[in-house]
Structure formats: structure tokens, C-alpha cells
Short mmCIF file of C-alpha atoms in Angstrom, two decimals:
data_model
loop_
_atom_site.label_atom_id
_atom_site.label_comp_id
_atom_site.label_asym_id
_atom_site.label_seq_id
_atom_site.Cartn_x
_atom_site.Cartn_y
_atom_site.Cartn_z
CA MET A 28 91.45 -1.87 20.66
CA SER A 29 90.95 -3.57 23.88
CA ARG A 30 92.93 -1.39 26.80
CA LYS A 31 96.23 -2.85 27.91
CA ARG A 32 97.42 -3.18 31.35
CA THR A 33 99.98 -1.07 32.50
CA ILE A 34 102.51 -0.89 35.05
CA ARG A 35 100.05 1.30 37.35
CA ASP A 36 98.43 -2.65 37.56
CA VAL A 37 101.50 -4.22 39.24
CA ASN A 38 102.98 -4.44 42.83
CA TRP A 39 106.44 -4.18 42.14
CA GLN A 40 107.67 -4.62 45.65
CA GLY A 41 110.65 -6.79 45.14
CA LYS A 42 109.80 -7.60 41.56
CA ARG A 43 112.37 -7.37 38.46
CA ALA A 44 111.07 -5.29 35.44
CA LEU A 45 112.24 -6.55 32.02
CA VAL A 46 112.04 -3.19 30.18
CA ARG A 47 111.89 -2.80 26.44
CA VAL A 48 112.76 0.92 25.85
CA ASP A 49 113.72 2.85 22.31
CA PHE A 50 117.18 4.02 22.91
CA ASN A 51 117.73 4.12 18.89
CA VAL A 52 119.51 7.38 19.19
CA PRO A 53 122.18 9.13 16.99
CA ILE A 54 125.38 8.81 18.40
CA ASP A 55 127.98 11.72 17.53
CA ASP A 56 131.20 11.30 16.07
CA ASP A 57 132.67 11.74 19.27
CA GLY A 58 130.98 8.73 20.71
CA CYS A 59 128.35 10.55 22.66
CA VAL A 60 124.45 10.83 22.60
CA GLY A 61 123.72 13.45 20.06
CA ASP A 62 120.08 13.74 21.10
CA ASP A 63 118.58 12.22 24.20
CA THR A 64 114.90 13.19 23.54
CA ARG A 65 114.09 9.14 23.35
CA ILE A 66 115.74 8.70 26.57
CA ARG A 67 114.10 11.38 28.39
CA ALA A 68 110.92 10.09 26.92
CA THR A 69 111.25 6.91 29.08
CA LEU A 70 112.36 8.58 32.61
CA PRO A 71 108.82 8.51 33.93
CA THR A 72 108.37 4.87 33.42
CA LEU A 73 111.82 4.26 35.04
CA ASP A 74 111.41 6.57 37.85
CA PHE A 75 107.92 4.86 38.47
CA LEU A 76 109.23 1.43 38.57
CA ARG A 77 112.22 2.21 40.66
CA SER A 78 110.23 4.12 43.23
CA HIS A 79 107.53 1.30 43.58
CA GLY A 80 110.41 -1.15 44.69
CA ALA A 81 111.21 -2.66 41.30
CA SER A 82 114.85 -3.56 39.96
CA LEU A 83 115.24 -3.22 36.24
CA VAL A 84 116.94 -4.66 33.26
CA LEU A 85 116.63 -2.41 30.23
CA MET A 86 116.89 -3.57 26.77
CA SER A 87 116.97 -1.98 23.42
CA HIS A 88 118.09 -1.67 19.69
CA LEU A 89 120.46 0.69 18.04
CA GLY A 90 120.40 1.24 14.31
CA ARG A 91 120.83 -1.80 11.90
CA PRO A 92 123.96 -3.85 12.95
CA ASP A 93 122.96 -7.05 10.86
CA GLY A 94 122.86 -9.49 13.84
CA GLU A 95 126.52 -9.25 15.15
CA PRO A 96 128.42 -7.06 17.56
CA ASP A 97 129.49 -3.75 15.85
CA PRO A 98 131.25 -1.10 18.19
CA ARG A 99 129.55 1.58 16.03
CA TYR A 100 126.11 0.49 17.20
CA SER A 101 127.07 -0.27 21.16
CA LEU A 102 124.51 1.33 23.49
CA TRP A 103 127.70 2.16 26.11
CA PRO A 104 127.32 5.71 25.17
CA VAL A 105 123.51 5.12 26.08
CA ALA A 106 124.33 3.87 29.41
CA GLN A 107 126.74 6.74 30.09
CA ARG A 108 124.05 9.32 29.39
CA LEU A 109 121.19 7.37 31.29
CA SER A 110 123.40 7.32 34.42
CA GLN A 111 123.65 11.24 34.01
CA LEU A 112 119.99 11.77 33.64
CA LEU A 113 119.23 9.53 36.66
CA ASP A 114 122.18 10.24 38.73
CA THR A 115 122.92 6.90 39.60
CA ASP A 116 125.42 4.29 38.02
CA VAL A 117 123.93 2.28 35.42
CA PRO A 118 126.09 -1.05 34.76
CA PHE A 119 126.47 -2.00 31.27
CA PRO A 120 127.47 -5.82 31.24
CA GLY A 121 128.19 -5.41 27.27
CA ALA A 122 126.17 -8.73 26.44
CA VAL A 123 122.40 -9.34 25.52
CA THR A 124 122.29 -12.69 27.18
CA GLY A 125 124.41 -15.26 28.91
CA PRO A 126 125.56 -16.16 32.57
CA LEU A 127 127.16 -12.82 33.18
CA VAL A 128 124.32 -11.05 32.31
CA GLU A 129 121.99 -13.25 34.29
CA ALA A 130 124.45 -12.85 37.40
CA ALA A 131 124.48 -9.15 37.21
CA ALA A 132 120.53 -9.00 36.83
CA ALA A 133 120.28 -11.29 39.81
CA ASP A 134 122.59 -9.08 41.57
CA LEU A 135 120.17 -5.82 41.37
CA ASP A 136 118.68 -4.48 44.41
CA GLN A 137 115.40 -2.64 44.21
CA GLY A 138 115.71 0.73 42.52
CA GLU A 139 118.91 -0.47 40.59
CA LEU A 140 119.08 -1.00 36.99
CA LEU A 141 121.33 -2.19 34.27
CA LEU A 142 121.23 -2.02 30.38
CA LEU A 143 122.05 -4.86 28.10
CA GLU A 144 124.06 -4.19 24.80
CA ASN A 145 122.20 -3.79 21.67
CA THR A 146 119.48 -6.58 21.19
CA ARG A 147 120.30 -6.70 17.34
CA PHE A 148 123.64 -7.90 18.09
CA ASP A 149 122.02 -10.94 18.41
CA PRO A 150 120.67 -12.48 15.03
CA GLY A 151 117.62 -14.02 17.07
CA GLU A 152 116.24 -10.67 17.58
CA THR A 153 114.67 -9.48 14.21
CA SER A 154 113.92 -13.03 13.62
CA ASN A 155 111.84 -13.09 16.75
CA ASP A 156 113.90 -16.52 17.80
CA PRO A 157 112.17 -18.43 20.63
CA ALA A 158 115.47 -19.20 22.13
CA LEU A 159 116.54 -15.68 22.61
CA SER A 160 112.72 -14.75 24.00
CA ALA A 161 113.33 -17.36 26.39
CA ALA A 162 116.73 -16.12 27.47
CA LEU A 163 115.71 -12.63 27.61
CA ALA A 164 112.58 -13.45 29.81
CA ARG A 165 114.94 -15.22 32.46
CA LEU A 166 116.38 -11.76 33.34
CA GLY A 167 112.98 -10.56 34.79
CA ASP A 168 109.95 -11.62 36.69
CA LEU A 169 107.44 -9.30 34.53
CA PHE A 170 107.84 -7.48 30.95
CA VAL A 171 107.42 -3.79 30.50
CA ASN A 172 106.96 -2.68 26.64
CA ASP A 173 107.86 1.35 26.83
CA ALA A 174 109.15 1.32 23.41
CA PHE A 175 106.23 2.41 21.00
CA GLY A 176 108.91 3.33 18.41
CA SER A 177 109.55 -0.31 17.93
CA ALA A 178 105.99 -1.63 18.51
CA HIS A 179 105.53 -2.49 14.93
CA ARG A 180 108.29 -4.80 14.81
CA ALA A 181 107.35 -8.58 15.90
CA HIS A 182 111.09 -8.94 17.35
CA ALA A 183 112.02 -11.21 20.06
CA SER A 184 112.36 -8.33 22.64
CA THR A 185 109.21 -6.81 21.90
CA THR A 186 106.76 -9.64 21.19
CA GLY A 187 108.60 -12.66 21.90
CA ILE A 188 109.21 -12.20 25.40
CA ALA A 189 105.28 -11.64 26.12
CA ALA A 190 105.01 -15.46 25.51
CA HIS A 191 107.03 -16.17 28.69
CA LEU A 192 106.10 -13.19 31.17
CA PRO A 193 103.23 -11.13 32.22
CA SER A 194 103.37 -8.12 30.02
CA VAL A 195 102.25 -4.42 30.43
CA ALA A 196 102.75 -1.36 28.95
CA GLY A 197 104.90 1.72 30.03
CA LEU A 198 103.80 4.98 30.75
CA LEU A 199 105.20 6.18 27.44
CA MET A 200 103.52 3.51 25.54
CA GLU A 201 100.13 4.35 27.50
CA LYS A 202 100.42 7.94 26.54
CA GLU A 203 101.22 7.05 23.06
CA LEU A 204 98.03 4.76 22.88
CA ALA A 205 95.98 6.93 24.58
CA TYR A 206 96.73 10.12 22.26
CA LEU A 207 96.86 8.37 18.88
CA GLY A 208 93.94 6.12 19.74
CA GLU A 209 91.71 9.15 21.02
CA ALA A 210 92.46 11.00 17.68
CA LEU A 211 91.13 8.14 15.63
CA GLU A 212 88.55 6.75 17.78
CA ASP A 213 86.97 9.92 19.32
CA PRO A 214 88.27 13.15 17.98
CA GLU A 215 87.11 16.46 19.07
CA PRO A 216 85.89 18.63 15.92
CA PRO A 217 87.05 20.06 13.54
CA PHE A 218 89.43 17.29 13.22
CA ILE A 219 92.26 18.28 10.79
CA ALA A 220 95.16 16.11 9.51
CA ILE A 221 98.32 17.41 8.09
CA LEU A 222 100.40 15.01 5.83
CA GLY A 223 103.58 15.39 4.22
CA GLY A 224 107.00 13.67 3.39
CA ALA A 225 108.39 12.36 0.14
CA LYS A 226 105.85 9.98 -1.01
CA VAL A 227 102.03 9.27 -1.48
CA SER A 228 102.71 5.74 -1.58
CA ASP A 229 103.62 5.49 1.90
CA LYS A 230 100.63 7.15 3.17
CA ILE A 231 97.93 5.95 1.08
CA ALA A 232 96.46 3.67 3.84
CA VAL A 233 96.62 6.84 5.93
CA VAL A 234 94.78 9.06 3.73
CA GLU A 235 92.22 6.08 3.19
CA LYS A 236 91.75 5.75 6.88
CA LEU A 237 91.35 9.48 7.61
CA ILE A 238 89.60 10.66 4.56
CA ARG A 239 86.13 9.91 6.18
CA LYS A 240 86.86 11.09 9.74
CA VAL A 241 88.52 14.50 9.26
CA ASP A 242 87.25 17.94 8.44
CA ALA A 243 90.29 18.39 6.11
CA ILE A 244 93.51 16.83 5.13
CA LEU A 245 96.32 19.54 4.16
CA ILE A 246 98.96 17.97 2.07
CA GLY A 247 102.32 19.05 1.43
CA GLY A 248 105.82 17.73 1.17
CA GLY A 249 106.84 15.71 -1.92
CA MET A 250 103.35 13.89 -1.75
CA ALA A 251 101.49 16.93 -2.78
CA ASN A 252 103.54 16.87 -6.23
CA THR A 253 101.78 13.56 -7.15
CA PHE A 254 98.39 14.82 -6.19
CA LEU A 255 99.03 18.40 -8.06
CA ALA A 256 100.26 16.08 -11.03
CA ALA A 257 97.05 14.09 -10.63
CA ALA A 258 94.87 17.31 -10.74
CA GLY A 259 96.72 18.54 -14.03
CA CYS A 260 99.39 20.57 -13.03
CA ARG A 261 103.08 20.78 -14.87
CA MET A 262 105.54 19.72 -12.06
CA GLY A 263 108.72 20.26 -13.82
CA ALA A 264 111.60 18.17 -12.35
CA SER A 265 109.51 17.67 -9.20
CA LEU A 266 109.43 14.08 -7.59
CA VAL A 267 106.29 12.63 -8.87
CA GLU A 268 105.16 9.00 -8.24
CA THR A 269 103.73 8.31 -11.75
CA GLU A 270 102.49 5.01 -10.58
CA VAL A 271 100.04 6.10 -7.95
CA LEU A 272 98.47 8.89 -9.99
CA ASP A 273 95.20 7.11 -10.46
CA ILE A 274 94.84 6.51 -6.77
CA ALA A 275 95.84 10.09 -6.24
CA ARG A 276 92.80 11.09 -8.52
CA ALA A 277 90.69 8.35 -6.79
CA LEU A 278 91.22 9.67 -3.61
CA ARG A 279 90.49 13.12 -4.63
CA SER A 280 87.33 12.30 -6.03
CA VAL A 281 86.01 10.78 -2.80
CA GLY A 282 87.25 13.99 -0.57
CA GLU A 283 87.15 16.66 -3.04
CA ASP A 284 86.60 19.07 -0.36
CA VAL A 285 88.39 17.37 2.20
CA ILE A 286 91.91 17.23 0.82
CA GLN A 287 93.79 20.72 0.51
CA LEU A 288 96.84 21.03 -1.67
CA PRO A 289 99.52 24.03 -1.79
CA VAL A 290 98.33 26.96 -4.13
CA ASP A 291 102.04 28.04 -4.47
CA LEU A 292 105.68 26.37 -3.97
CA THR A 293 108.99 27.24 -3.53
CA VAL A 294 110.86 25.64 -6.45
CA ALA A 295 114.63 25.28 -6.94
CA ASP A 296 116.79 24.69 -10.23
CA SER A 297 118.59 21.51 -8.45
CA PHE A 298 118.24 19.62 -5.32
CA SER A 299 120.84 21.47 -3.20
CA ALA A 300 120.71 23.62 -0.14
CA THR A 301 122.14 26.42 -2.16
CA ALA A 302 120.25 26.24 -5.28
CA ALA A 303 118.63 29.31 -6.76
CA SER A 304 114.77 29.37 -5.72
CA ARG A 305 111.74 31.23 -6.10
CA THR A 306 108.21 30.78 -5.16
CA VAL A 307 105.64 30.50 -7.74
CA SER A 308 102.07 29.33 -8.42
CA VAL A 309 101.37 25.67 -8.82
CA THR A 310 100.41 25.96 -12.15
CA GLU A 311 103.52 28.13 -13.15
CA ILE A 312 106.41 25.86 -12.19
CA PRO A 313 109.18 26.04 -14.89
CA ALA A 314 110.57 23.12 -16.73
CA GLY A 315 113.56 21.70 -14.96
CA TRP A 316 112.71 23.10 -11.52
CA MET A 317 111.49 21.28 -8.88
CA ALA A 318 109.31 21.59 -5.61
CA LEU A 319 111.13 21.83 -2.29
CA ASP A 320 108.59 23.46 0.09
CA ILE A 321 105.40 24.90 0.25
CA GLY A 322 105.22 28.83 -0.38
CA GLU A 323 103.67 31.73 1.76
CA ALA A 324 100.19 31.52 0.09
CA THR A 325 99.97 27.91 1.09
CA VAL A 326 101.15 28.75 4.76
CA ALA A 327 98.28 31.19 4.79
CA HIS A 328 95.94 28.86 3.28
CA PHE A 329 96.54 26.15 5.53
CA ALA A 330 96.66 28.47 8.90
CA ASN A 331 93.17 29.57 7.81
CA ARG A 332 92.24 25.87 7.50
CA LEU A 333 93.54 25.39 11.18
CA ALA A 334 92.04 28.15 12.67
CA GLY A 335 89.42 26.67 15.22
CA ALA A 336 90.38 23.32 15.09
CA ARG A 337 90.23 21.07 18.16
CA THR A 338 92.03 18.21 17.17
CA VAL A 339 95.28 18.27 14.90
CA LEU A 340 97.45 15.35 13.72
CA TRP A 341 100.65 16.03 11.66
CA ASN A 342 102.65 13.25 10.00
CA GLY A 343 105.40 14.20 7.57
CA PRO A 344 107.55 17.68 6.50
CA MET A 345 106.39 20.20 4.16
CA GLY A 346 109.22 20.41 2.34
CA VAL A 347 113.14 19.48 2.18
CA PHE A 348 113.53 20.70 5.69
CA GLU A 349 116.87 19.35 6.20
CA PHE A 350 118.02 22.22 3.79
CA PRO A 351 117.55 25.42 5.49
CA PRO A 352 116.11 27.63 2.83
CA PHE A 353 113.23 25.04 2.10
CA ALA A 354 112.46 24.43 5.95
CA ARG A 355 110.38 27.60 6.22
CA GLY A 356 106.84 25.60 5.52
CA THR A 357 107.78 23.04 7.89
CA ILE A 358 108.71 25.48 10.73
CA ALA A 359 105.64 27.53 9.67
CA VAL A 360 103.11 24.24 10.41
CA ALA A 361 104.98 23.75 13.74
CA GLU A 362 104.13 27.15 14.45
CA MET A 363 100.79 26.97 13.81
CA LEU A 364 100.49 23.81 15.99
CA ALA A 365 102.12 25.56 18.99
CA GLY A 366 99.71 28.32 18.40
CA LEU A 367 96.74 26.25 18.92
CA SER A 368 96.08 26.36 22.44
CA GLN A 369 92.90 25.24 22.64
CA ALA A 370 93.33 22.07 20.50
CA THR A 371 94.99 18.62 21.06
CA THR A 372 97.68 18.64 18.83
CA ILE A 373 99.84 15.40 18.04
CA VAL A 374 102.99 15.02 15.85
CA GLY A 375 103.43 11.68 14.40
CA GLY A 376 106.83 11.06 15.01
CA GLY A 377 109.85 10.92 12.64
CA ASP A 378 110.86 14.08 10.54
CA SER A 379 107.91 16.00 11.91
CA ALA A 380 108.88 15.21 15.45
CA ALA A 381 112.39 16.37 14.38
CA ALA A 382 111.42 19.54 13.15
CA VAL A 383 109.05 20.36 16.37
CA GLN A 384 112.32 19.65 18.29
CA GLN A 385 114.58 21.81 16.25
CA ALA A 386 112.15 24.60 16.73
CA GLY A 387 112.00 24.59 20.39
CA LEU A 388 108.48 24.12 20.17
CA ALA A 389 107.93 20.52 21.63
CA GLY A 390 106.87 21.99 25.03
CA ARG A 391 103.80 23.47 23.29
CA ILE A 392 102.38 20.35 21.56
CA SER A 393 100.12 18.30 23.34
CA HIS A 394 101.83 14.96 22.30
CA VAL A 395 105.09 14.29 20.37
CA SER A 396 105.24 10.65 19.19
CA THR A 397 108.54 9.01 19.55
CA GLY A 398 107.56 6.40 16.85
CA GLY A 399 107.61 7.39 13.01
CA GLY A 400 107.02 4.24 11.51
CA ALA A 401 104.82 2.91 14.40
CA SER A 402 102.42 5.94 14.48
CA LEU A 403 102.11 5.64 10.66
CA GLU A 404 101.09 2.06 11.01
CA PHE A 405 98.85 2.72 13.85
CA LEU A 406 97.09 5.66 12.08
CA GLU A 407 96.67 2.83 8.85
CA GLY A 408 94.50 1.11 11.51
CA LYS A 409 97.15 -1.86 11.66
CA LEU A 410 97.45 -3.71 15.01
CA LEU A 411 101.04 -3.31 16.26
CA PRO A 412 102.50 -6.29 17.48
CA GLY A 413 104.12 -5.08 20.33
CA VAL A 414 100.87 -3.42 21.30
CA ALA A 415 98.93 -6.87 20.68
CA ALA A 416 101.46 -8.65 22.59
CA LEU A 417 100.58 -7.03 25.80
CA ASP A 418 97.98 -8.37 28.50
CA ASP A 419 94.63 -7.05 28.38
CA GLU A 420 93.04 -5.19 30.89
CA GLU A 421 90.45 -7.11 33.19
CA ALA A 422 86.91 -6.27 32.41
#
């Protein structure tokens, strides 16, 4: 992949930066931001631009409001939280485009910023409407994309604007591409991938991409059930994707020594946080019971394989970690990565990132991605539209 220009390559003095950020954060019932991790992740970019003489117009989506204003998805609480984090007023014009927004943007002095309303309140956002792209482009002199979590979407605020303005990557986008790109292009061996989550079908392309690059792929979560079923294990009432059993068998035959599966599982008699549970060998799952986590012997097996690793990539939980009794395997993997002080450790967003945050271990991981879906598509080898739209670095 060609290298992209970044905000470091621009003289920002007196310029207005139109910055796409990923402020798609949870809003609590009391109308406050529930988790500001994604907001904090953009602060280095915002600080850099402000300290180098730019004024900033920020834009983001939040949730899925179906192309029309919905107070449940307003970015007003985000503007309030951002003003606290930056210790400065963040005006919120309450609209995406229009004369009032253009006037507010034009009034910004260097170092000042404002936040637009949810871009998905305009139906032209998700359809990548050229008229919306042009209207947004009028708000800035240059476009900065710092929203890796939305880079896999070809929307007006992620790709359409790039047709109208010089377009560069923010520091978070730069960091995401550096870590994930390095893991795929030139990882330091031994290189271990850990894959989990519910479905094999979501990660077939990732397994196919990684299987010839890694020393081992450790598979847990619901996707392990399908691989175990393909190997002949009786999985009881566990989630098994019967339609991809043949693909799972083919992948195992290609990487028989690479793909490592659980040797024991924590099973339950129902899908519930209060279900009766016990840990059994993968060959002894009772009829009617379902696998909801990896077992202690599997944790030990995975720890043994991770010992000495120099590059580790993790995407997907090891079980139903939102149920505390079935979070042990996922937390154990987070702790394993945190303990690999000599390795480059990368957590690929989504539920894995949430688990690392919950365990309080994010500071001991080399890189925790802010984009679950985007990181998955990047690992599949897909060219992300929001990245492709950025200007290439001059040779």
C-alpha cells in the first residue's frame, strides 16, 4: 500500500481543517458519554492541528439514525465531553450543513474548533451524495481523516470530500495503518494470530490471508465450535455454522500445524449468565449443552504457544465475555498479551478492544485499534475506501 500524506506534511498556519473523527461512542441513559476512549484517541491530532495554527471543523456519525434527525443520536453530549477534555469551548451549531454552519466555521480563529451534528442525520452521508460532499468541503481548506473506525465506509464524510479538498491522514489514522500494515507486511517472527468471535464466516478471509504468514493461529470463541465440529467433535447445542464446515476442513488441511483449537471448553446448559456450567474436554460436551468459553487447559495451551512471540495480533473474544462467568478466557488472553513485554501486540478493535479496556490493560498493549470492522477488512487485504481517498505521499 502506498504511503499517505499526513497532517505533518502540511503548513497549517491560518488554514481551516475539516476533520473526520470517529465519535461513535455510547451515550448513557442520562445523556452523557458512557465511554470516551474514541474521543481521547483523537486528541493528539486535534492538539497538533490547534498548536500549528489551524482552526478545526469536526464531523462524525453516531449510531444509525436512518438519514434524519433523531435526538437519541445527537452529538451534543460529545461536544460537551470534548470541551471538558480540551478545556475549551466547543461550539455545536446543531446542523450538518447550511448557512449557519458555514458562518460559524468562517468565524473560527486559529486554535478554535466546532463540532457538526451527526453526519448521518443527512441521507446523503451513507449514499456518498456529491452534493453533501461539496457542501461539507466548503467548510474547510483541507480534509483530515482521523476516523479509522469508519474508513471501510465509502460515505460523503469519509471519501466524497476527498474529491474536493487536499486530503491527509490524522495521527490516529497514521498509527492504525502503521501497526496493522506492519503486522501484515513485515512482522517480526514468531508471529501469532488469535482469532475469536461468534462466526467463522465473518473471518474466513482473515484466516486465508494469515494462514501462510503466521507461525500459529489460536482460535477460540464461537468460531472454534465450527472448526471442532469439522474435526469430528460432537458440539451439543453449541453455535456451529454447518454451511461452512467444508471451508473449515479445507483451512485445517492447509494449515494443520498452524491452526490451534481449544482442548477444553466451559459449557453451559443455557445461554445465560446464570446458567449451570462446567469445563469439559472438547470430546465430552454433553448433549444439549453449549460452549460459551475456552477452558483452563486451553488457556495454558495458548499461553505456551504465545511464549516467545514477537508479533501478536488479536481479533475477537474467546467466549461470551459479556456474561462474567464466561469472560475468563477472554480476560486471560488480554493478560497474556499484556505480559508479552518484548512483543508488538495489536488488538483489532471491537469486542477484543472492549475486553482489554475492561481489564484495565490497554496501556500495556502496543496498539488497541479503534476500528473493529475496519481492522477486519484491512486484515483481509481489502483497500479501505477512506484510506484510498487520501493523497499519496510524494516519492
